[in-house]
PDB file of C-alpha atoms in Angstrom:
ATOM      1  CA  ASP A  27       0.000   0.000   0.000  1.00 59.00           C
ATOM      2  CA  SER A  28       2.905   2.364   0.633  1.00 55.00           C
ATOM      3  CA  ILE A  29       4.528   1.759  -2.772  1.00 57.00           C
ATOM      4  CA  CYS A  30       2.660   1.447  -6.071  1.00 55.00           C
ATOM      5  CA  ARG A  31       3.381  -0.966  -8.921  1.00 60.00           C
ATOM      6  CA  MET A  32       5.617   1.654 -10.556  1.00 58.00           C
ATOM      7  CA  MET A  33       7.772   1.556  -7.388  1.00 60.00           C
ATOM      8  CA  CYS A  34       6.694   5.079  -6.456  1.00 66.00           C
ATOM      9  CA  ILE A  35       5.717   6.036  -2.938  1.00 73.00           C
ATOM     10  CA  THR A  36       1.976   6.455  -2.472  1.00 78.00           C
ATOM     11  CA  GLU A  37       0.077   9.031  -0.438  1.00 78.00           C
ATOM     12  CA  LEU A  38      -0.226   6.477   2.338  1.00 79.00           C
ATOM     13  CA  GLY A  39       3.502   5.811   2.095  1.00 82.00           C
ATOM     14  CA  ARG A  40       4.275   9.515   2.502  1.00 85.00           C
ATOM     15  CA  LYS A  41       2.093   9.696   5.588  1.00 86.00           C
ATOM     16  CA  MET A  42       3.751   6.589   7.017  1.00 87.00           C
ATOM     17  CA  SER A  43       7.257   7.937   6.442  1.00 87.00           C
ATOM     18  CA  SER A  44       6.369  11.138   8.296  1.00 89.00           C
ATOM     19  CA  MET A  45       5.671   9.149  11.480  1.00 91.00           C
ATOM     20  CA  GLY A  46       9.287   8.100  11.993  1.00 89.00           C
ATOM     21  CA  VAL A  47       8.490   4.710  13.543  1.00 91.00           C
ATOM     22  CA  ASP A  48       8.321   1.115  12.322  1.00 88.00           C
ATOM     23  CA  PRO A  49       6.228   0.978   9.095  1.00 86.00           C
ATOM     24  CA  ALA A  50       3.640  -1.360  10.631  1.00 83.00           C
ATOM     25  CA  LEU A  51       3.215   0.967  13.620  1.00 88.00           C
ATOM     26  CA  ALA A  52       3.024   4.014  11.350  1.00 90.00           C
ATOM     27  CA  LYS A  53       0.257   2.416   9.295  1.00 87.00           C
ATOM     28  CA  MET A  54      -1.534   1.414  12.489  1.00 86.00           C
ATOM     29  CA  LEU A  55      -1.540   5.053  13.621  1.00 90.00           C
ATOM     30  CA  ILE A  56      -2.955   6.293  10.330  1.00 88.00           C
ATOM     31  CA  LEU A  57      -5.663   3.626  10.088  1.00 85.00           C
ATOM     32  CA  SER A  58      -6.680   4.238  13.692  1.00 84.00           C
ATOM     33  CA  LEU A  59      -8.100   7.626  12.661  1.00 84.00           C
ATOM     34  CA  ASP A  60     -10.876   5.821  10.812  1.00 80.00           C
ATOM     35  CA  HIS A  61     -11.558   3.327  13.586  1.00 77.00           C
ATOM     36  CA  GLY A  62     -11.865   5.619  16.613  1.00 76.00           C
ATOM     37  CA  CYS A  63      -8.931   4.114  18.511  1.00 80.00           C
ATOM     38  CA  THR A  64      -6.163   6.657  17.908  1.00 85.00           C
ATOM     39  CA  ARG A  65      -5.496   7.038  21.622  1.00 87.00           C
ATOM     40  CA  ASP A  66      -4.857   3.306  21.933  1.00 87.00           C
ATOM     41  CA  ALA A  67      -2.696   3.307  18.801  1.00 88.00           C
ATOM     42  CA  LEU A  68      -0.555   6.176  20.091  1.00 92.00           C
ATOM     43  CA  ASP A  69      -0.012   4.453  23.434  1.00 92.00           C
ATOM     44  CA  LEU A  70       0.890   1.131  21.820  1.00 91.00           C
ATOM     45  CA  ALA A  71       3.183   2.599  19.153  1.00 92.00           C
ATOM     46  CA  ALA A  72       5.168   4.439  21.806  1.00 95.00           C
ATOM     47  CA  MET A  73       5.410   1.449  24.135  1.00 95.00           C
ATOM     48  CA  LEU A  74       6.502  -0.930  21.364  1.00 92.00           C
ATOM     49  CA  SER A  75       9.252   1.495  20.355  1.00 93.00           C
ATOM     50  CA  ILE A  76      11.068   1.487  23.709  1.00 94.00           C
ATOM     51  CA  ARG A  77      12.956  -1.114  25.693  1.00 91.00           C
ATOM     52  CA  ASP A  78      11.113  -3.383  28.108  1.00 89.00           C
ATOM     53  CA  PRO A  79      10.045  -1.082  30.968  1.00 92.00           C
ATOM     54  CA  PHE A  80      10.054  -3.843  33.604  1.00 90.00           C
ATOM     55  CA  TYR A  81      13.071  -4.869  35.636  1.00 85.00           C
ATOM     56  CA  TYR A  82      13.704  -8.420  34.509  1.00 74.00           C
ATOM     57  CA  ASN A  83      16.354 -11.072  35.008  1.00 70.00           C
ATOM     58  CA  LYS A  84      16.442 -14.806  35.640  1.00 68.00           C
ATOM     59  CA  ASN A  85      16.388 -14.280  39.393  1.00 72.00           C
ATOM     60  CA  ASN A  86      13.257 -12.102  39.556  1.00 71.00           C
ATOM     61  CA  ARG A  87      11.154 -13.719  36.824  1.00 70.00           C
ATOM     62  CA  ASP A  88       8.190 -14.448  39.091  1.00 75.00           C
ATOM     63  CA  GLU A  89       8.282 -10.964  40.616  1.00 79.00           C
ATOM     64  CA  CYS A  90       8.389  -9.367  37.164  1.00 78.00           C
ATOM     65  CA  LYS A  91       5.418 -11.391  35.972  1.00 79.00           C
ATOM     66  CA  GLU A  92       3.470 -10.427  39.081  1.00 85.00           C
ATOM     67  CA  ASN A  93       4.203  -6.757  38.376  1.00 88.00           C
ATOM     68  CA  LYS A  94       2.861  -7.207  34.849  1.00 88.00           C
ATOM     69  CA  ARG A  95      -0.309  -8.818  36.156  1.00 88.00           C
ATOM     70  CA  ASN A  96      -1.043  -5.611  38.058  1.00 91.00           C
ATOM     71  CA  PHE A  97      -1.636  -3.936  34.670  1.00 91.00           C
ATOM     72  CA  MET A  98      -3.305  -6.863  32.947  1.00 87.00           C
ATOM     73  CA  VAL A  99      -6.429  -6.256  30.857  1.00 82.00           C
ATOM     74  CA  PRO A 100      -9.024  -9.063  31.105  1.00 78.00           C
ATOM     75  CA  GLY A 101      -9.226 -11.084  27.911  1.00 74.00           C
ATOM     76  CA  ALA A 102      -6.073  -9.587  26.380  1.00 78.00           C
ATOM     77  CA  GLY A 103      -2.311 -10.099  26.494  1.00 82.00           C
ATOM     78  CA  ASP A 104       0.909  -8.140  26.672  1.00 87.00           C
ATOM     79  CA  HIS A 105       0.054  -5.471  24.076  1.00 86.00           C
ATOM     80  CA  ALA A 106      -3.042  -4.345  25.964  1.00 87.00           C
ATOM     81  CA  MET A 107      -1.076  -4.549  29.208  1.00 90.00           C
ATOM     82  CA  LEU A 108       1.493  -2.102  27.797  1.00 92.00           C
ATOM     83  CA  ILE A 109      -1.262   0.377  26.927  1.00 91.00           C
ATOM     84  CA  ASN A 110      -2.690   0.119  30.426  1.00 91.00           C
ATOM     85  CA  LEU A 111       0.797   0.467  31.928  1.00 94.00           C
ATOM     86  CA  TYR A 112       1.429   3.722  30.088  1.00 94.00           C
ATOM     87  CA  ARG A 113      -1.882   5.191  31.228  1.00 93.00           C
ATOM     88  CA  GLU A 114      -1.196   4.296  34.854  1.00 94.00           C
ATOM     89  CA  TYR A 115       2.271   5.825  34.511  1.00 96.00           C
ATOM     90  CA  PHE A 116       0.781   8.994  33.057  1.00 95.00           C
ATOM     91  CA  GLU A 117      -1.768   9.327  35.864  1.00 94.00           C
ATOM     92  CA  ASN A 118       0.634   8.595  38.714  1.00 95.00           C
ATOM     93  CA  VAL A 119       3.977   9.986  37.550  1.00 95.00           C
ATOM     94  CA  ILE A 120       3.274  12.659  34.934  1.00 94.00           C
ATOM     95  CA  LYS A 121       0.134  14.090  36.549  1.00 93.00           C
ATOM     96  CA  LYS A 122       0.648  13.415  40.264  1.00 94.00           C
ATOM     97  CA  ASN A 123       4.471  13.492  40.226  1.00 94.00           C
ATOM     98  CA  ASN A 124       4.623  10.324  42.336  1.00 94.00           C
ATOM     99  CA  ARG A 125       8.321   9.523  41.974  1.00 85.00           C
ATOM    100  CA  LYS A 126       8.049   6.337  44.032  1.00 93.00           C
ATOM    101  CA  TRP A 127       5.479   4.741  41.727  1.00 95.00           C
ATOM    102  CA  CYS A 128       7.968   3.234  39.266  1.00 94.00           C
ATOM    103  CA  ARG A 129      10.094   1.646  41.978  1.00 91.00           C
ATOM    104  CA  GLN A 130       7.022   0.298  43.768  1.00 92.00           C
ATOM    105  CA  ASN A 131       5.889  -1.432  40.553  1.00 93.00           C
ATOM    106  CA  GLY A 132       9.278  -2.750  39.420  1.00 91.00           C
ATOM    107  CA  ILE A 133       9.455  -0.381  36.454  1.00 93.00           C
ATOM    108  CA  MET A 134      12.386   1.421  34.857  1.00 93.00           C
ATOM    109  CA  GLY A 135      11.175   5.010  34.835  1.00 94.00           C
ATOM    110  CA  ARG A 136      13.698   6.169  32.256  1.00 95.00           C
ATOM    111  CA  ASN A 137      12.309   3.788  29.632  1.00 96.00           C
ATOM    112  CA  LEU A 138       8.727   4.911  30.251  1.00 96.00           C
ATOM    113  CA  TRP A 139       9.790   8.548  30.147  1.00 97.00           C
ATOM    114  CA  GLN A 140      11.256   7.943  26.697  1.00 97.00           C
ATOM    115  CA  GLY A 141       7.965   6.338  25.675  1.00 96.00           C
ATOM    116  CA  HIS A 142       6.056   9.343  26.993  1.00 96.00           C
ATOM    117  CA  LEU A 143       8.202  11.755  24.969  1.00 97.00           C
ATOM    118  CA  LEU A 144       7.771   9.643  21.833  1.00 96.00           C
ATOM    119  CA  ARG A 145       4.013   9.541  22.313  1.00 95.00           C
ATOM    120  CA  LYS A 146       3.886  13.340  22.535  1.00 94.00           C
ATOM    121  CA  GLU A 147       5.911  13.549  19.334  1.00 95.00           C
ATOM    122  CA  LEU A 148       3.635  11.082  17.517  1.00 95.00           C
ATOM    123  CA  HIS A 149       0.559  12.924  18.775  1.00 92.00           C
ATOM    124  CA  GLY A 150       1.885  16.153  17.257  1.00 92.00           C
ATOM    125  CA  LYS A 151       2.591  14.429  13.942  1.00 92.00           C
ATOM    126  CA  ILE A 152      -0.942  13.011  13.810  1.00 91.00           C
ATOM    127  CA  ILE A 153      -2.362  16.492  14.446  1.00 89.00           C
ATOM    128  CA  ARG A 154      -0.235  17.956  11.636  1.00 88.00           C
ATOM    129  CA  LEU A 155      -1.294  15.103   9.396  1.00 85.00           C
ATOM    130  CA  CYS A 156      -4.891  16.176   9.976  1.00 81.00           C
ATOM    131  CA  ASN A 157      -4.032  19.789   9.116  1.00 75.00           C
ATOM    132  CA  GLY A 158      -4.245  20.887  12.722  1.00 66.00           C
ATOM    133  CA  ASN A 159      -7.731  19.499  13.217  1.00 64.00           C
ATOM    134  CA  THR A 160      -7.927  18.591  16.909  1.00 58.00           C
ATOM    135  CA  ASP A 161     -11.584  17.601  16.718  1.00 58.00           C
ATOM    136  CA  LEU A 162     -10.690  13.920  16.675  1.00 55.00           C
ATOM    137  CA  SER A 163     -11.975  10.965  18.639  1.00 50.00           C
ATOM    138  CA  TRP A 164      -8.972  10.462  20.906  1.00 49.00           C
ATOM    139  CA  SER A 165     -10.979   8.695  23.583  1.00 46.00           C
ATOM    140  CA  THR A 166     -11.933   5.106  22.974  1.00 48.00           C
ATOM    141  CA  VAL A 167     -15.489   3.869  23.082  1.00 41.00           C
ATOM    142  CA  GLY A 168     -15.998   1.698  26.164  1.00 47.00           C
ATOM    143  CA  ASP A 169     -13.168   0.365  28.279  1.00 59.00           C
ATOM    144  CA  LEU A 170      -9.787  -0.799  27.028  1.00 62.00           C
ATOM    145  CA  SER A 171     -10.825  -4.439  26.854  1.00 59.00           C
ATOM    146  CA  ASP A 172     -13.422  -3.437  24.218  1.00 60.00           C
ATOM    147  CA  SER A 173     -11.346  -0.969  22.223  1.00 65.00           C
ATOM    148  CA  TRP A 174      -8.342  -3.316  22.197  1.00 65.00           C
ATOM    149  CA  PHE A 175     -10.109  -5.666  19.800  1.00 67.00           C
ATOM    150  CA  ALA A 176     -10.664  -2.818  17.316  1.00 67.00           C
ATOM    151  CA  LEU A 177      -6.944  -2.077  17.503  1.00 69.00           C
ATOM    152  CA  ALA A 178      -6.108  -5.776  17.123  1.00 70.00           C
ATOM    153  CA  ARG A 179      -8.055  -5.848  13.857  1.00 69.00           C
ATOM    154  CA  ILE A 180      -5.972  -2.930  12.615  1.00 69.00           C
ATOM    155  CA  LEU A 181      -2.781  -4.776  13.565  1.00 69.00           C
ATOM    156  CA  LEU A 182      -3.881  -7.662  11.384  1.00 64.00           C
ATOM    157  CA  ASP A 183      -4.645  -5.272   8.537  1.00 63.00           C
ATOM    158  CA  VAL A 184      -1.213  -3.614   8.659  1.00 59.00           C
ATOM    159  CA  GLY A 185       0.613  -6.885   8.219  1.00 51.00           C
ATOM    160  CA  MET A 186       0.955  -8.134  11.774  1.00 53.00           C
ATOM    161  CA  VAL A 187      -0.695 -11.335  10.537  1.00 49.00           C
ATOM    162  CA  LYS A 188       2.815 -12.233   9.385  1.00 50.00           C
ATOM    163  CA  LYS A 189       3.691 -12.086  13.073  1.00 57.00           C
ATOM    164  CA  ALA A 190       1.020 -14.435  14.291  1.00 57.00           C
ATOM    165  CA  THR A 191       1.254 -17.979  15.505  1.00 60.00           C
ATOM    166  CA  PHE A 192      -1.541 -20.495  15.441  1.00 57.00           C
ATOM    167  CA  HIS A 193      -1.983 -23.233  17.999  1.00 54.00           C
ATOM    168  CA  ALA A 194      -0.748 -26.586  16.719  1.00 53.00           C
ATOM    169  CA  MET A 195      -1.265 -30.114  17.955  1.00 44.00           C
ATOM    170  CA  ARG A 196       1.106 -31.552  20.531  1.00 42.00           C
ATOM    171  CA  ASN A 197       4.468 -32.076  18.883  1.00 43.00           C
ATOM    172  CA  ARG A 198       6.271 -35.342  19.564  1.00 41.00           C
ATOM    173  CA  PHE A 199       9.614 -33.504  19.790  1.00 42.00           C
ATOM    174  CA  VAL A 200       8.589 -31.237  22.661  1.00 45.00           C
ATOM    175  CA  SER A 201       6.761 -31.773  25.917  1.00 45.00           C
ATOM    176  CA  ASP A 202       4.450 -28.774  25.503  1.00 54.00           C
ATOM    177  CA  TYR A 203       2.189 -27.500  22.748  1.00 57.00           C
ATOM    178  CA  SER A 204       3.828 -25.862  19.747  1.00 67.00           C
ATOM    179  CA  TYR A 205       2.639 -23.101  17.432  1.00 70.00           C
ATOM    180  CA  THR A 206       2.508 -22.743  13.676  1.00 70.00           C
ATOM    181  CA  THR A 207       3.465 -19.371  12.207  1.00 69.00           C
ATOM    182  CA  ALA A 208       1.177 -17.627   9.736  1.00 66.00           C
ATOM    183  CA  SER A 209       3.664 -18.460   6.975  1.00 64.00           C
ATOM    184  CA  GLY A 210       2.971 -22.138   7.572  1.00 65.00           C
ATOM    185  CA  LYS A 211       6.321 -23.044   9.097  1.00 60.00           C
ATOM    186  CA  ILE A 212       6.304 -25.005  12.312  1.00 54.00           C
ATOM    187  CA  SER A 213       7.905 -23.202  15.206  1.00 60.00           C
ATOM    188  CA  LEU A 214       8.814 -24.869  18.478  1.00 51.00           C
ATOM    189  CA  ALA A 215       8.688 -21.505  20.214  1.00 61.00           C
ATOM    190  CA  GLY A 216       5.945 -20.274  22.484  1.00 69.00           C
ATOM    191  CA  PRO A 217       5.240 -17.200  24.592  1.00 74.00           C
ATOM    192  CA  HIS A 218       8.286 -15.782  26.371  1.00 72.00           C
ATOM    193  CA  PRO A 219       8.612 -16.920  30.012  1.00 70.00           C
ATOM    194  CA  GLY A 220       8.110 -13.281  31.021  1.00 73.00           C
ATOM    195  CA  SER A 221       4.903 -12.945  29.001  1.00 77.00           C
ATOM    196  CA  LEU A 222       1.441 -12.883  30.537  1.00 75.00           C
ATOM    197  CA  LEU A 223       0.547 -15.619  28.043  1.00 74.00           C
ATOM    198  CA  ASP A 224       3.232 -18.002  29.241  1.00 75.00           C
ATOM    199  CA  SER A 225       1.850 -21.440  30.158  1.00 70.00           C
ATOM    200  CA  THR A 226      -1.471 -20.641  28.472  1.00 71.00           C
ATOM    201  CA  ARG A 227      -3.027 -22.509  25.577  1.00 70.00           C
ATOM    202  CA  ILE A 228      -4.792 -20.032  23.351  1.00 70.00           C
ATOM    203  CA  PRO A 229      -5.548 -20.453  19.625  1.00 70.00           C
ATOM    204  CA  VAL A 230      -3.797 -17.373  18.169  1.00 72.00           C
ATOM    205  CA  ILE A 231      -0.993 -15.121  19.385  1.00 72.00           C
ATOM    206  CA  LEU A 232       0.039 -11.785  17.857  1.00 73.00           C
ATOM    207  CA  TYR A 233       3.664 -11.003  18.629  1.00 71.00           C
ATOM    208  CA  SER A 234       5.984  -8.121  17.856  1.00 72.00           C
ATOM    209  CA  ARG A 235       9.366  -9.415  19.038  1.00 68.00           C
ATOM    210  CA  VAL A 236      11.271 -12.678  19.055  1.00 67.00           C
ATOM    211  CA  HIS A 237      13.670 -13.580  21.872  1.00 66.00           C
ATOM    212  CA  SER A 238      16.124 -16.446  21.999  1.00 65.00           C
ATOM    213  CA  THR A 239      15.969 -18.215  25.369  1.00 58.00           C
TER     214      THR A 239
END
């Protein structure tokens, strides 16, 4: 969609390039304007563009996962959790200037601060993209658990389907269930041990990063 058959950049491609983030995230931001979930898209794009905000190592794995559960969204996984995490950070640290909040929740404040700055930058770019029109539906309809599914559909539309795994039958080479990638190749990988979806058996997983463990 960003490049035509003549190998020329399209109008959508020009808008995507102006965002300055990963192409899939840039397209997500632009499409969100038509789906009423721009606020969610801004939060997610910023959070996926920074390093993991949680303190994590092999010795505090259980503690880290418990900290993530504090921001869990019912019926959703890590992406929705990251959106919720940013909003809690904004309310407690940016608005209330509670400097102890990050330490109390096992969070690296510097990483979230970088995400906050990036979100402000992306917000400004979206406004300029709309010719300064601020009469936009920034607030989502319903709670996050409802609006997340609208955003998930956009993620599929922007090509995140290439980063999806589908539940496979028990593989004789491994003791646990395996997943099949959208490309059709069998992968013996599953959710990261630090993920909220670890040890769960769900039919489809959208992922944005791959870690070697």
